[in-house]
XYZ file of C-alpha atoms in Angstrom:
697
model
C 126.106 147.130 -28.597
C 122.730 148.633 -29.589
C 123.706 152.089 -29.500
C 126.882 150.364 -31.896
C 124.660 149.075 -34.415
C 122.098 151.926 -34.874
C 124.929 154.847 -36.053
C 126.657 151.740 -37.925
C 123.475 152.376 -40.302
C 122.998 155.910 -40.394
C 126.758 155.906 -41.342
C 125.285 153.929 -43.536
C 123.157 156.684 -45.358
C 125.019 159.470 -44.866
C 127.643 157.758 -47.502
C 124.346 157.157 -49.569
C 123.209 160.299 -49.768
C 126.685 162.206 -50.402
C 127.001 159.776 -53.624
C 122.952 161.036 -53.986
C 124.770 164.271 -53.868
C 127.831 163.911 -56.225
C 125.294 161.612 -59.246
C 123.232 164.532 -59.031
C 125.539 167.392 -59.380
C 127.040 165.254 -61.923
C 123.630 165.546 -62.978
C 123.658 168.686 -63.537
C 126.925 169.304 -64.805
C 126.145 166.956 -68.027
C 123.248 168.866 -69.011
C 124.704 172.376 -68.672
C 127.758 171.065 -71.619
C 125.304 169.597 -73.881
C 122.836 172.709 -74.028
C 125.651 175.230 -74.038
C 124.328 177.582 -70.961
C 125.071 180.367 -70.209
C 129.304 180.883 -69.817
C 128.907 181.520 -65.944
C 126.414 178.634 -65.583
C 129.602 175.800 -64.535
C 130.811 178.120 -62.175
C 128.066 178.133 -60.092
C 127.253 174.584 -60.524
C 131.152 174.127 -59.396
C 129.525 176.094 -56.168
C 127.308 174.339 -55.561
C 128.920 170.465 -55.810
C 131.540 172.172 -53.326
C 128.501 173.086 -51.048
C 127.070 170.203 -51.307
C 129.816 168.105 -50.197
C 131.022 170.060 -47.788
C 127.773 169.474 -46.303
C 128.444 165.983 -46.980
C 132.188 165.707 -45.474
C 130.443 167.489 -42.444
C 127.802 164.944 -41.903
C 130.155 161.851 -42.144
C 133.257 163.861 -39.660
C 130.311 163.806 -36.923
C 128.873 160.249 -37.382
C 132.733 159.335 -37.518
C 132.920 161.325 -33.706
C 130.089 159.029 -33.122
C 131.066 155.584 -34.225
C 134.961 156.708 -33.160
C 132.979 157.824 -29.287
C 130.692 154.038 -29.396
C 133.210 152.330 -29.261
C 135.326 153.091 -26.431
C 132.113 152.689 -25.444
C 131.676 149.286 -26.107
C 134.980 148.750 -25.358
C 135.019 149.843 -21.594
C 131.124 147.988 -21.344
C 133.110 144.475 -22.713
C 135.888 144.894 -20.611
C 132.919 145.681 -17.349
C 131.589 142.108 -18.762
C 134.911 140.634 -19.298
C 136.280 141.612 -15.114
C 132.332 140.440 -14.272
C 132.803 136.860 -15.517
C 136.392 136.451 -14.928
C 136.475 137.223 -11.083
C 132.531 136.913 -10.435
C 133.273 134.821 -7.766
C 131.187 131.346 -9.293
C 132.760 129.707 -11.122
C 132.361 129.402 -15.546
C 132.656 126.800 -18.281
C 132.409 127.264 -21.731
C 132.491 123.637 -23.565
C 131.726 121.949 -26.696
C 128.970 119.406 -26.632
C 131.354 116.840 -25.955
C 132.055 118.356 -22.972
C 136.302 119.907 -23.939
C 136.529 123.605 -22.290
C 136.512 125.995 -24.592
C 136.327 128.947 -21.912
C 136.769 129.850 -18.326
C 136.665 132.354 -16.105
C 139.616 132.879 -13.206
C 136.974 131.691 -10.390
C 136.652 128.461 -11.835
C 140.678 127.866 -12.080
C 140.810 128.809 -8.849
C 138.239 126.587 -7.410
C 139.789 124.290 -9.659
C 143.054 125.364 -8.321
C 145.267 124.878 -11.376
C 144.955 128.611 -13.990
C 143.149 129.598 -16.489
C 145.829 128.462 -19.911
C 145.864 125.718 -18.545
C 142.040 124.322 -18.088
C 141.243 125.366 -22.050
C 141.134 122.552 -23.926
C 140.713 120.309 -21.139
C 137.628 117.931 -20.589
C 135.447 118.858 -18.348
C 135.522 115.519 -17.012
C 139.139 115.173 -15.617
C 137.895 117.469 -13.073
C 134.785 115.434 -11.407
C 135.680 113.376 -8.996
C 136.085 109.728 -10.161
C 132.483 107.572 -8.020
C 131.224 109.944 -9.780
C 132.103 110.780 -13.785
C 129.109 108.196 -14.034
C 126.145 110.678 -12.812
C 128.260 113.316 -14.992
C 128.134 111.794 -17.312
C 123.873 110.970 -16.969
C 124.359 114.837 -16.308
C 125.685 115.418 -19.932
C 122.473 113.368 -21.543
C 120.282 115.027 -19.722
C 121.582 118.671 -20.902
C 121.528 117.726 -24.213
C 118.054 116.281 -23.972
C 116.220 118.765 -21.502
C 118.386 122.063 -22.761
C 119.043 122.679 -19.351
C 120.591 121.124 -15.858
C 119.438 123.009 -12.242
C 121.297 122.763 -8.888
C 122.672 119.582 -9.272
C 125.203 117.997 -7.152
C 128.798 117.091 -8.240
C 132.215 116.322 -6.163
C 134.788 117.950 -8.542
C 138.297 117.077 -7.491
C 141.597 117.559 -9.085
C 144.698 114.984 -8.440
C 147.692 117.591 -9.445
C 146.071 120.343 -7.314
C 144.984 118.318 -4.390
C 141.429 119.843 -4.504
C 138.203 117.669 -3.223
C 134.991 119.565 -2.914
C 130.999 119.606 -3.145
C 129.960 122.329 -6.014
C 126.200 122.979 -7.319
C 125.507 122.724 -10.960
C 123.479 124.713 -13.585
C 124.087 124.286 -16.678
C 122.405 125.168 -20.371
C 122.478 124.847 -23.536
C 123.316 127.072 -26.792
C 121.660 126.112 -29.906
C 122.221 127.974 -32.950
C 120.549 129.657 -35.436
C 119.197 126.165 -36.703
C 118.278 125.123 -33.353
C 121.384 122.281 -33.276
C 123.668 122.743 -29.489
C 125.744 124.726 -29.753
C 127.860 124.772 -27.094
C 127.528 124.358 -22.408
C 127.862 126.546 -20.503
C 128.408 125.543 -16.771
C 128.487 127.402 -14.479
C 129.225 125.668 -10.298
C 129.694 126.910 -6.870
C 132.149 125.429 -3.160
C 128.937 124.447 -1.466
C 131.521 123.284 1.225
C 130.060 125.232 3.955
C 126.497 124.769 3.074
C 127.523 120.944 4.078
C 129.312 121.640 6.990
C 126.109 123.734 7.925
C 123.921 121.021 7.382
C 125.999 118.513 8.673
C 125.997 120.424 12.607
C 122.885 120.973 11.463
C 122.017 116.889 11.059
C 123.985 116.665 14.709
C 122.253 118.810 15.920
C 118.418 117.150 14.991
C 120.548 114.227 15.984
C 120.671 115.433 18.824
C 117.620 116.922 20.154
C 116.547 112.563 19.116
C 119.227 111.228 21.310
C 117.877 113.476 24.590
C 115.155 111.608 26.680
C 113.267 115.119 27.295
C 110.979 115.414 24.817
C 111.120 118.120 22.398
C 107.793 119.607 20.344
C 107.270 122.252 18.356
C 103.659 123.799 18.156
C 101.701 126.567 16.211
C 100.014 128.389 18.155
C 96.722 126.820 17.663
C 98.046 123.791 19.178
C 98.842 122.381 16.141
C 102.392 119.831 16.700
C 104.869 121.067 13.414
C 107.948 118.986 15.717
C 107.461 116.118 17.451
C 111.577 114.588 18.276
C 112.334 111.241 19.539
C 112.477 111.971 22.523
C 108.970 113.193 22.607
C 108.309 109.290 21.483
C 109.485 107.065 24.368
C 107.483 109.822 26.857
C 104.136 109.252 24.789
C 103.975 106.723 23.267
C 103.397 108.575 20.708
C 104.686 108.086 17.096
C 105.428 111.454 14.676
C 103.856 110.232 12.459
C 100.347 110.159 14.095
C 101.269 112.836 16.543
C 102.586 115.824 13.636
C 99.583 117.880 12.614
C 97.727 117.103 15.742
C 96.454 118.855 19.137
C 98.556 119.061 21.761
C 96.388 119.429 23.768
C 93.423 117.234 22.666
C 96.117 114.383 22.116
C 98.187 114.902 25.481
C 95.690 116.248 27.927
C 92.315 114.549 28.363
C 91.043 118.151 28.970
C 92.409 121.958 28.883
C 92.841 123.290 32.374
C 92.479 125.707 33.316
C 96.764 126.040 33.852
C 97.286 125.666 30.020
C 95.609 128.380 29.428
C 98.045 130.009 31.975
C 100.569 128.907 30.464
C 99.580 129.650 26.752
C 98.474 133.077 27.777
C 101.646 133.612 29.746
C 104.572 132.523 26.836
C 102.714 134.539 24.388
C 102.973 137.671 26.358
C 106.092 137.441 28.195
C 107.518 135.069 26.236
C 108.841 131.762 28.791
C 106.431 130.339 31.080
C 107.918 126.934 33.345
C 105.687 124.660 35.386
C 104.084 121.507 36.250
C 102.357 119.635 34.580
C 99.926 116.317 34.241
C 99.769 114.233 30.916
C 99.090 111.613 28.892
C 100.667 109.147 26.977
C 99.398 107.201 24.484
C 98.176 104.005 26.516
C 96.920 105.693 28.883
C 99.207 106.292 31.982
C 99.627 109.591 33.752
C 102.359 110.963 34.193
C 104.013 113.952 35.535
C 105.863 116.838 33.304
C 107.572 119.542 34.271
C 107.353 121.629 30.914
C 109.087 124.633 29.854
C 107.576 126.920 27.066
C 109.171 129.576 24.453
C 107.987 131.717 22.227
C 109.237 131.485 18.581
C 109.268 134.611 16.612
C 109.250 135.458 12.852
C 112.062 137.454 10.864
C 109.897 140.011 11.395
C 109.364 139.977 15.208
C 105.897 138.647 15.422
C 104.488 135.225 17.316
C 105.170 132.234 15.541
C 105.394 128.839 17.485
C 106.591 127.750 20.862
C 108.705 125.169 21.363
C 108.013 123.116 24.605
C 110.200 121.488 26.810
C 109.252 118.544 29.078
C 110.819 115.813 31.307
C 109.630 113.588 32.658
C 109.990 113.850 36.528
C 106.984 110.665 37.521
C 109.751 109.069 38.614
C 111.127 111.930 41.027
C 107.597 113.503 42.078
C 107.160 109.852 43.633
C 110.613 109.781 45.635
C 109.892 112.983 46.924
C 106.904 111.525 48.601
C 108.051 108.493 49.545
C 110.900 111.351 51.404
C 107.940 113.834 52.656
C 106.107 110.759 54.568
C 109.628 109.320 55.561
C 110.455 112.666 56.791
C 106.788 112.970 58.577
C 106.536 109.720 60.657
C 110.419 109.955 62.049
C 108.834 113.631 62.946
C 106.019 112.427 64.343
C 108.253 108.916 65.965
C 110.026 111.736 67.844
C 107.145 112.813 70.086
C 105.388 109.742 69.776
C 108.674 108.321 71.893
C 109.292 111.448 74.399
C 105.075 110.310 75.213
C 105.630 106.909 75.380
C 108.628 107.408 77.583
C 106.216 109.494 80.072
C 103.524 106.409 79.674
C 105.912 103.454 80.241
C 107.145 105.048 83.621
C 102.887 105.457 84.156
C 102.300 101.604 83.441
C 105.725 100.770 85.346
C 105.126 100.661 88.418
C 100.825 99.774 88.386
C 101.716 96.561 86.826
C 104.954 96.156 88.964
C 101.548 96.798 92.504
C 99.558 94.677 90.332
C 101.937 92.529 90.404
C 103.371 92.096 93.937
C 99.646 92.582 95.874
C 99.057 89.696 95.105
C 101.939 87.619 96.561
C 102.114 90.109 99.711
C 99.076 89.401 100.769
C 97.936 86.355 98.820
C 94.259 85.797 101.281
C 92.471 88.172 99.310
C 89.550 87.945 98.741
C 88.553 86.588 95.094
C 87.593 89.986 93.891
C 90.299 92.182 95.125
C 92.224 89.153 92.929
C 89.824 89.712 90.331
C 90.158 93.862 90.477
C 93.319 93.164 90.420
C 94.335 90.883 87.233
C 91.952 93.420 85.346
C 94.708 96.024 86.528
C 96.562 94.131 84.889
C 96.545 93.118 82.505
C 94.699 96.572 81.127
C 98.365 97.763 82.282
C 100.160 95.217 79.636
C 97.309 96.645 77.153
C 98.354 100.074 77.763
C 102.540 99.240 77.531
C 101.290 96.905 74.239
C 99.273 100.224 72.436
C 102.706 102.050 73.570
C 104.877 100.050 72.009
C 102.672 100.659 69.151
C 103.079 104.025 69.002
C 107.111 103.558 69.955
C 107.282 101.693 66.097
C 107.005 105.390 64.140
C 110.504 105.771 65.844
C 111.261 102.586 64.490
C 112.950 101.022 67.013
C 110.572 99.315 69.888
C 112.073 96.424 71.198
C 110.798 93.147 68.736
C 110.941 89.861 70.151
C 112.384 88.364 67.029
C 111.590 84.803 65.734
C 111.933 82.739 61.812
C 108.320 83.558 61.099
C 106.464 81.276 58.229
C 104.572 83.506 55.501
C 102.491 80.451 54.132
C 100.955 79.805 57.889
C 101.140 83.335 58.510
C 98.480 84.074 55.540
C 96.898 80.474 56.511
C 96.394 81.332 60.598
C 95.203 85.434 59.294
C 92.934 83.519 55.377
C 91.637 81.177 58.871
C 90.802 83.832 61.030
C 88.843 85.950 58.520
C 87.095 82.565 57.172
C 85.674 82.568 61.111
C 84.910 86.415 61.458
C 84.171 88.313 58.370
C 80.427 88.628 56.411
C 80.605 85.019 53.766
C 79.651 87.750 51.137
C 83.295 88.034 50.542
C 84.921 85.122 49.492
C 88.508 84.768 50.775
C 90.635 83.159 48.563
C 94.548 82.786 48.877
C 98.072 82.147 46.780
C 101.406 81.300 48.101
C 103.979 79.965 46.378
C 105.934 76.351 47.179
C 109.582 78.888 47.352
C 107.454 82.065 49.685
C 110.423 80.774 52.616
C 110.477 82.129 56.399
C 111.085 85.677 57.512
C 112.962 87.287 60.447
C 110.071 89.122 62.251
C 107.510 90.119 65.139
C 104.973 86.700 64.833
C 102.553 88.826 66.578
C 103.425 93.036 63.984
C 103.166 90.816 61.385
C 100.201 89.144 62.280
C 98.603 92.457 63.166
C 99.852 93.388 59.563
C 98.353 91.194 57.761
C 95.193 91.619 60.002
C 94.925 95.642 59.128
C 94.512 94.649 55.937
C 91.597 92.201 56.111
C 89.973 94.387 58.140
C 89.951 97.626 55.853
C 89.001 95.821 53.021
C 86.275 94.157 54.524
C 84.952 97.367 55.456
C 85.770 98.949 51.358
C 82.984 95.765 50.374
C 80.168 96.110 52.594
C 77.922 94.422 49.853
C 80.616 91.329 48.921
C 82.668 90.448 46.698
C 87.137 88.711 47.005
C 89.757 89.224 49.227
C 92.882 87.372 48.012
C 95.521 87.135 49.820
C 98.500 85.674 48.117
C 102.594 85.391 48.675
C 105.230 85.114 46.226
C 109.929 85.266 46.271
C 111.213 87.493 44.305
C 114.804 89.546 44.050
C 114.571 93.396 43.347
C 117.553 95.452 41.358
C 119.487 98.084 41.604
C 116.846 99.372 39.112
C 113.864 99.033 41.787
C 115.791 100.153 44.261
C 116.052 103.603 43.348
C 112.707 104.551 42.240
C 111.950 102.924 46.153
C 113.029 104.279 49.118
C 114.166 101.699 52.224
C 114.339 98.569 48.746
C 117.615 97.389 49.029
C 119.003 94.755 46.687
C 118.051 91.779 47.537
C 115.395 88.592 47.448
C 112.012 89.338 49.229
C 109.083 88.125 50.074
C 106.047 90.280 48.657
C 102.742 89.678 50.430
C 100.222 90.988 48.671
C 96.174 91.469 50.024
C 94.005 92.705 47.463
C 89.880 93.320 47.687
C 87.514 94.296 44.816
C 85.854 97.384 46.700
C 85.056 100.527 46.871
C 88.548 102.138 46.052
C 90.444 104.745 47.112
C 90.359 108.074 45.325
C 94.001 109.203 43.360
C 94.150 112.044 45.347
C 93.669 111.393 49.219
C 96.001 107.551 48.533
C 98.970 109.836 49.402
C 97.720 111.112 53.028
C 96.675 106.673 54.068
C 100.223 106.227 55.999
C 99.718 110.204 58.203
C 98.659 109.099 61.585
C 95.444 110.129 62.561
C 93.831 110.570 58.329
C 90.305 107.859 57.888
C 87.933 108.156 55.781
C 85.502 106.563 58.278
C 82.655 107.865 60.141
C 83.714 109.498 63.251
C 84.163 106.707 66.405
C 84.680 103.846 63.550
C 88.380 104.250 62.824
C 91.377 106.078 64.602
C 93.419 106.599 61.907
C 96.371 105.083 63.358
C 95.879 101.567 61.255
C 97.862 102.161 58.817
C 100.982 104.580 59.988
C 101.389 101.848 62.380
C 100.999 99.531 60.108
C 103.882 101.394 57.997
C 105.837 101.397 61.000
C 105.885 98.070 61.630
C 107.542 97.208 58.329
C 109.679 99.976 57.994
C 111.013 98.033 61.798
C 111.013 94.519 59.638
C 113.426 97.218 57.522
C 110.895 95.954 54.574
C 108.777 98.973 52.429
C 105.133 99.189 51.453
C 103.138 100.208 47.990
C 100.004 100.382 47.510
C 97.387 101.031 43.843
C 93.657 101.536 44.096
C 91.130 102.790 41.166
C 87.472 103.933 42.540
C 84.705 101.134 41.801
C 87.927 98.241 40.888
C 89.231 97.482 44.793
C 92.932 98.134 46.262
C 95.908 95.981 46.612
C 98.277 96.366 48.933
C 102.158 95.325 48.903
C 104.097 94.752 51.749
C 107.839 94.006 50.937
C 109.939 91.708 53.908
C 113.554 90.644 53.949
C 114.010 87.154 53.281
C 115.973 85.218 55.578
C 117.605 81.612 55.642
C 118.383 80.430 59.067
C 116.963 80.544 62.454
C 116.599 82.783 65.513
C 115.896 81.906 69.600
C 113.210 82.371 70.956
C 112.717 83.719 73.611
C 112.043 82.160 77.037
C 108.994 81.714 78.210
C 108.703 83.696 82.107
C 108.951 80.905 84.831
C 108.249 81.664 88.492
C 109.452 84.462 91.094
C 113.046 83.587 91.442
C 114.425 84.678 94.519
C 117.540 86.187 96.276
C 120.519 85.501 97.844
C 120.286 88.898 99.769
C 122.970 90.708 96.766
C 122.551 95.108 97.364
C 120.904 96.814 94.489
C 121.117 100.200 93.909
C 117.769 100.708 91.771
C 117.984 104.491 89.624
C 115.298 106.982 88.411
C 113.984 109.897 89.445
C 109.910 107.722 89.438
C 109.453 108.104 93.382
C 106.468 105.167 91.997
C 108.907 103.083 89.341
C 111.733 102.924 92.401
C 109.406 102.384 94.941
C 107.756 99.378 93.468
C 110.708 97.906 91.764
C 111.947 98.111 95.659
C 109.314 95.637 97.236
C 109.328 94.054 94.276
C 113.469 93.251 94.993
C 112.791 93.017 98.585
C 109.980 90.470 98.347
C 112.846 87.967 96.575
C 115.380 88.072 98.842
C 117.286 90.871 97.300
C 119.032 94.270 99.398
C 117.584 97.411 97.778
C 119.206 101.309 97.819
C 117.286 103.895 95.526
C 118.864 106.894 93.774
C 116.745 110.144 92.421
C 119.106 111.258 89.765
C 123.322 110.608 88.822
C 124.399 112.337 91.125
C 123.062 110.329 93.844
C 123.191 107.835 92.781
C 128.001 107.573 92.194
C 127.724 108.915 96.064
C 125.844 105.674 97.694
C 127.628 103.527 95.071
C 130.999 105.185 96.237
C 129.835 104.735 99.827
C 129.184 101.094 99.214
C 130.836 99.789 96.065
C 132.539 96.722 97.567
C 129.189 95.715 98.716
C 126.438 97.013 95.820
C 126.885 94.043 93.740
C 124.194 95.056 90.561
C 122.783 98.757 89.524
C 119.556 99.240 87.975
C 119.991 102.748 85.622
C 116.978 104.266 83.712
C 118.712 105.957 81.386
C 116.969 109.492 81.338
C 117.469 111.294 84.434
C 117.432 115.287 84.978
C 120.912 116.748 85.999
C 122.396 113.672 84.937
C 122.391 110.970 81.979
C 121.973 108.009 82.556
C 124.611 107.136 80.022
C 127.023 109.851 81.894
C 126.413 108.348 85.884
C 126.885 104.691 84.137
C 130.378 106.174 82.261
C 131.406 107.097 85.177
C 130.273 103.899 87.542
C 132.007 102.260 85.018
C 135.644 104.533 86.167
C 135.197 103.899 89.778
C 135.157 100.144 89.457
C 135.388 99.157 85.269
C 133.564 95.253 86.999
C 130.674 96.675 87.596
C 127.576 94.880 86.966
C 124.682 97.278 85.266
C 121.314 97.226 83.317
C 119.768 100.030 81.832
C 116.437 100.415 82.067
C 114.095 102.957 79.795
C 110.765 103.779 77.964
C 112.292 103.873 75.453
C 113.127 101.496 73.050
C 116.196 103.058 70.545
C 118.085 103.314 74.255
C 119.521 100.278 74.175
C 120.874 101.093 71.077
C 122.014 104.579 71.889
C 123.975 102.250 74.503
C 125.105 99.491 71.955
C 126.582 102.618 69.294
C 128.398 105.244 72.157
C 130.463 102.124 73.223
C 129.499 101.608 76.980
C 129.362 98.212 77.501
C 126.335 96.735 80.201
C 125.477 93.799 81.036
C 121.401 93.933 79.014
C 118.483 96.189 79.280
C 115.093 96.199 80.589
C 112.878 97.896 78.707
C 109.500 99.217 80.389
C 107.211 98.753 81.052
C 109.159 95.504 82.664
C 107.012 93.115 84.918
C 107.711 91.375 87.899
C 108.467 88.168 86.610
C 110.755 90.532 83.971
C 112.673 92.083 86.331
C 113.050 89.245 88.991
C 114.485 87.362 85.387
C 116.544 89.450 84.269
C 118.538 90.370 87.819
C 118.804 86.765 88.012
C 120.852 85.739 84.797
C 123.541 88.138 86.130
C 124.024 86.471 89.130
C 124.268 82.649 87.986
């Protein structure tokens, strides 16, 4: 357009110059007539005029040709601008100051789903969604006052064309030479795709907040850039408290080598994962499974680190409990094997110590005293083996009603009589604590063990607190504690204000033979046996401790109601009526002492060293044998197989099983073998004879 204007001006100048030349010629002609110049002068003047006119005509023709060419160029340029205007991806509208559409491009018509001609003369407000027309009026007012608007969002629609979409508006007011608004120019585009993407981003953000994992973004200097709701819940810090702070200072008490190694690895390799110990806002330490990913900028340089943290504290606690349970179970299997052999050794010793005074009633007092010591120590050995068997959770118990309040009062009385006066002993027993069913001796041992440990932890005195309460354990609690079931429990707590237990060794205190006491002052079996006793009562144990503050042991035992029969006290040695009894055991000493005890009480006895011999003897004397005493663990043929075979030979056979393992009875019951009784080794002569007599009643 500018070039065309210049050509027009040049053309006008050429015409002016041509007129000037003609004027000059006209003046020359007049001058020649006035002065009667020579005859040939008019001819020269005419030739000069023709020459000047030719030059002017050539110049005019040249200027005209340039003007035509320029007009074509301008027309082409105008067509390109029109095409650009008409087919631009964004809609374009030109309205007057009242919003009446004067021009509209093809894109605007297409976006509004109408013909271009349909738009001309229509108020622009017609194509604004009715819910946003008030907003459109405010935009119009703002445009007239400020001269332009940028990136306003407005919902456009057309009821006939069923068009409805969000649009981004940009507009400008065009003024005339007097500064008065002449028209309004509008540019708008469909931003539905953007809204969908924003919606997806919002949904993804919602997912980030819904997840229970903590999602954190840190820069390369550990400054927190992003902190989701999962992080708020996990660590207790709100987003405004966390963002901008140093993550290591916020969540770790000190910079550990593991953190430095993790950062180095993620920068070099792009990712890292492992376990970290972090701290919540309230100071609680939790175990985290952390996964780090390096984030890059547009040119591929490290920009930030995306961290996803999962709280695995509960999982690690369960794993620790499971490993401890498996470890104790393995040791229990080993202990069972040792206990079996020890019981086989103790049984004849105990029997001989009881039989010798009966067989030789005139023994002197010293001999009788020595035999009594032998019997007492054999019983103590049997009790020790019985404690070891608690590892296998199958030792036979004398189950009775145990009044918890009485049990704790008895323990308090013993502690007050034997503990240093510098230790203050108190009890707090809930009125409704109730009863448990168990072995009162074992439960007493559990509490005394804890009380003695508490005493040793307070060499300079302190406070020993013993409490008991009844509570209900629900499913949420059961998920976190192996061995717990949904039930009412009696919770017994033994707490001290002693030196406490270091957190690093706390998980090991129930391991057999682990002790922090000096050599000769502890076997390391106390808490292991305690754990076995509690588990055998279907209970579980919790412990909490802080160095310098004290320790609390919590014993959970299932609460029961009702009663159970007490075991009948031992009576005088009963006598038989000459009944024939077959004793089967691979230990010669046991068969001999058992035979002696039975014969002394007027029974007849046959002995066998294994199951095969026992079957042969029974086949020969099956009409005479009234009872079979059968050991469960023998070479060549097990007691279980021998019993099954005897029952085939004679379904009415009377059998008492013997075993150094308390789980032998449970084994028989689980396999469905019917017997008349079970005698656990080591047994006293009284127990043997009383058991036999119950069969013959």
